[in-house]
Amino acid sequence: MPRKLAAGNWKMNGLANSLDELRMLAERHANVGVDVLICPPATLISACAHLPVRIGGQDCHAHASGANTGDLSAEMLKDAGASAVITGHSERRADHGETNADVAAKSTAAYRAGLQAIICIGETLDQREAGTTLDIIDGQLAGSVPDMATATNTVIAYEPVWAIGTGKVPTIAQIADVHAHIRTRLAARFDDGGEFTLLYGGSVKGSNAAEIFAVQNVNGALVGGASLKADDFSPIITALENA
Ligand code: 13P
C-alpha cells in the first residue's frame, strides 16, 4: 500500500512567529498513522527541524553548489533538516519558466542529496477545457519524473493549476480519472509504480478532504492555504488518518 502523506506547502508565507502554529500541529499529530510534512519557507527549515513532523523545501537548484546567487541546493535543504523537497510546482513552472527537464534535474538533485522529491504536475484551465488534460499529464510524467524514481524517493502531486488557491475543486470523477491514469503510467514504467504515494492538491480543506481521500489512488494531499493554521490543517490530517 502507498504511504499516506499530508503535506503542507506554505509558499512565501511564514515568519519566526508562525512556528507556534507548527508546534501546535506537531503536538496534536505526533505519532499518527500518516506522514505529516510541512514545507515552510527555507528561512524557517532549521528552526522547524526538531519538531516531530517532516520538514521539506519548496524548490532546489539542480547543482550541489556554485555561483548561483539566491539559489539553494538540495544538499543545503538536507543540511538544514529537510527530508523532502517540492519540485515542479506550477507556480515555479509559470513564474520561473521551469520546464519538465528542469524539474527532472531538480528531482535528480533531490535524490543525490537524500531528499524525497514531491514532483508536481497538473493542467491549466485552457488545457482542461481543450480536453488535453491526460496528454499534459503524460508529458509531465515522462519529462519531469527521472528514471531513477522509486516509491520511496518520489511522491507525485496532481495539482490542477485552475484549482490552486481558487476554491474550485475538480469533481470526484475528474480526480479519480487523473489519479487512475497516473497510477497506470507509473505501474507501466516502474517496478514499484503501484506503491508511489499520489497526492491531490488544489483548494483542499477540512470540509472536502474526506471525499477526496475516499477516491481510489489518492493517498494524501498537498495543501496550500489550509496548511498555514493548525486548526485548518488538523482536520485534513484527521480525514486522511480515517480514510
Ligand atoms: P491551495 O491549497 O491554497 O489551493 O494550494 C495548493 C497548492 O498549490 C499546494 O502546493
CSV table of C-alpha atoms in Angstrom, one decimal, residues 143-226:
chain,number,residue,atom,x,y,z
A,143,GLY,CA,9.6,14.6,-18.8
A,144,SER,CA,9.7,15.5,-15.1
A,145,VAL,CA,10.0,12.1,-13.3
A,146,PRO,CA,13.6,10.7,-13.6
A,147,ASP,CA,14.2,7.1,-14.5
A,148,MET,CA,15.7,6.5,-11.0
A,149,ALA,CA,12.4,7.5,-9.3
A,150,THR,CA,11.1,4.9,-6.8
A,151,ALA,CA,8.1,4.8,-4.5
A,152,THR,CA,10.5,5.7,-1.6
A,153,ASN,CA,12.3,8.7,-3.2
A,154,THR,CA,9.3,10.2,-5.1
A,155,VAL,CA,5.8,11.4,-4.5
A,156,ILE,CA,3.6,12.6,-7.3
A,157,ALA,CA,1.3,15.5,-6.6
A,158,TYR,CA,-1.5,16.2,-9.1
A,159,GLU,CA,-2.4,19.8,-8.8
A,160,PRO,CA,-4.7,21.2,-11.5
A,161,VAL,CA,-3.5,24.8,-11.9
A,162,TRP,CA,-7.1,26.1,-12.0
A,163,ALA,CA,-7.8,24.6,-8.6
A,164,ILE,CA,-4.9,26.2,-6.8
A,165,GLY,CA,-6.0,29.0,-4.4
A,166,THR,CA,-9.3,29.4,-6.3
A,167,GLY,CA,-11.7,27.4,-4.1
A,168,LYS,CA,-12.6,25.5,-7.3
A,169,VAL,CA,-12.1,21.7,-6.9
A,170,PRO,CA,-12.4,19.2,-9.7
A,171,THR,CA,-15.3,16.7,-9.5
A,172,ILE,CA,-14.6,13.5,-7.7
A,173,ALA,CA,-14.8,11.7,-11.1
A,174,GLN,CA,-12.2,14.1,-12.6
A,175,ILE,CA,-9.8,13.5,-9.7
A,176,ALA,CA,-10.4,9.7,-9.9
A,177,ASP,CA,-9.7,9.7,-13.7
A,178,VAL,CA,-6.4,11.6,-13.5
A,179,HIS,CA,-5.2,9.6,-10.5
A,180,ALA,CA,-6.0,6.3,-12.1
A,181,HIS,CA,-4.2,7.5,-15.2
A,182,ILE,CA,-1.1,8.5,-13.2
A,183,ARG,CA,-1.1,5.1,-11.4
A,184,THR,CA,-1.4,3.2,-14.8
A,185,ARG,CA,1.5,5.2,-16.2
A,186,LEU,CA,3.7,4.7,-13.1
A,187,ALA,CA,2.9,1.0,-13.0
A,188,ALA,CA,3.9,0.6,-16.6
A,189,ARG,CA,7.2,2.4,-16.1
A,190,PHE,CA,8.4,1.4,-12.7
A,191,ASP,CA,8.5,-2.0,-10.9
A,192,ASP,CA,7.1,-0.3,-7.8
A,193,GLY,CA,4.8,2.0,-9.6
A,194,GLY,CA,1.8,0.7,-7.7
A,195,GLU,CA,3.4,1.9,-4.4
A,196,PHE,CA,4.1,5.5,-5.2
A,197,THR,CA,2.2,8.0,-3.0
A,198,LEU,CA,-0.1,10.1,-5.1
A,199,LEU,CA,-1.3,13.4,-3.7
A,200,TYR,CA,-4.1,15.6,-4.8
A,201,GLY,CA,-3.6,19.4,-4.4
A,202,GLY,CA,-5.8,22.4,-5.1
A,203,SER,CA,-8.2,24.0,-2.6
A,204,VAL,CA,-8.2,21.1,-0.2
A,205,LYS,CA,-9.9,22.0,3.1
A,206,GLY,CA,-11.3,20.2,6.1
A,207,SER,CA,-14.7,20.3,4.6
A,208,ASN,CA,-13.8,18.5,1.3
A,209,ALA,CA,-10.8,16.3,2.5
A,210,ALA,CA,-12.8,13.2,3.4
A,211,GLU,CA,-14.5,12.8,0.0
A,212,ILE,CA,-11.2,13.5,-1.8
A,213,PHE,CA,-9.4,10.9,0.3
A,214,ALA,CA,-12.1,8.4,-0.5
A,215,VAL,CA,-11.0,8.4,-4.1
A,216,GLN,CA,-9.0,5.4,-5.3
A,217,ASN,CA,-5.3,6.2,-5.9
A,218,VAL,CA,-5.5,9.4,-3.8
A,219,ASN,CA,-3.0,8.7,-0.9
A,220,GLY,CA,-3.0,12.2,0.6
A,221,ALA,CA,-2.9,15.9,-0.2
A,222,LEU,CA,-0.6,18.8,-0.9
A,223,VAL,CA,-2.3,21.7,0.8
A,224,GLY,CA,-1.5,25.4,0.4
A,225,GLY,CA,-3.7,27.9,2.2
A,226,ALA,CA,-5.3,25.5,4.6
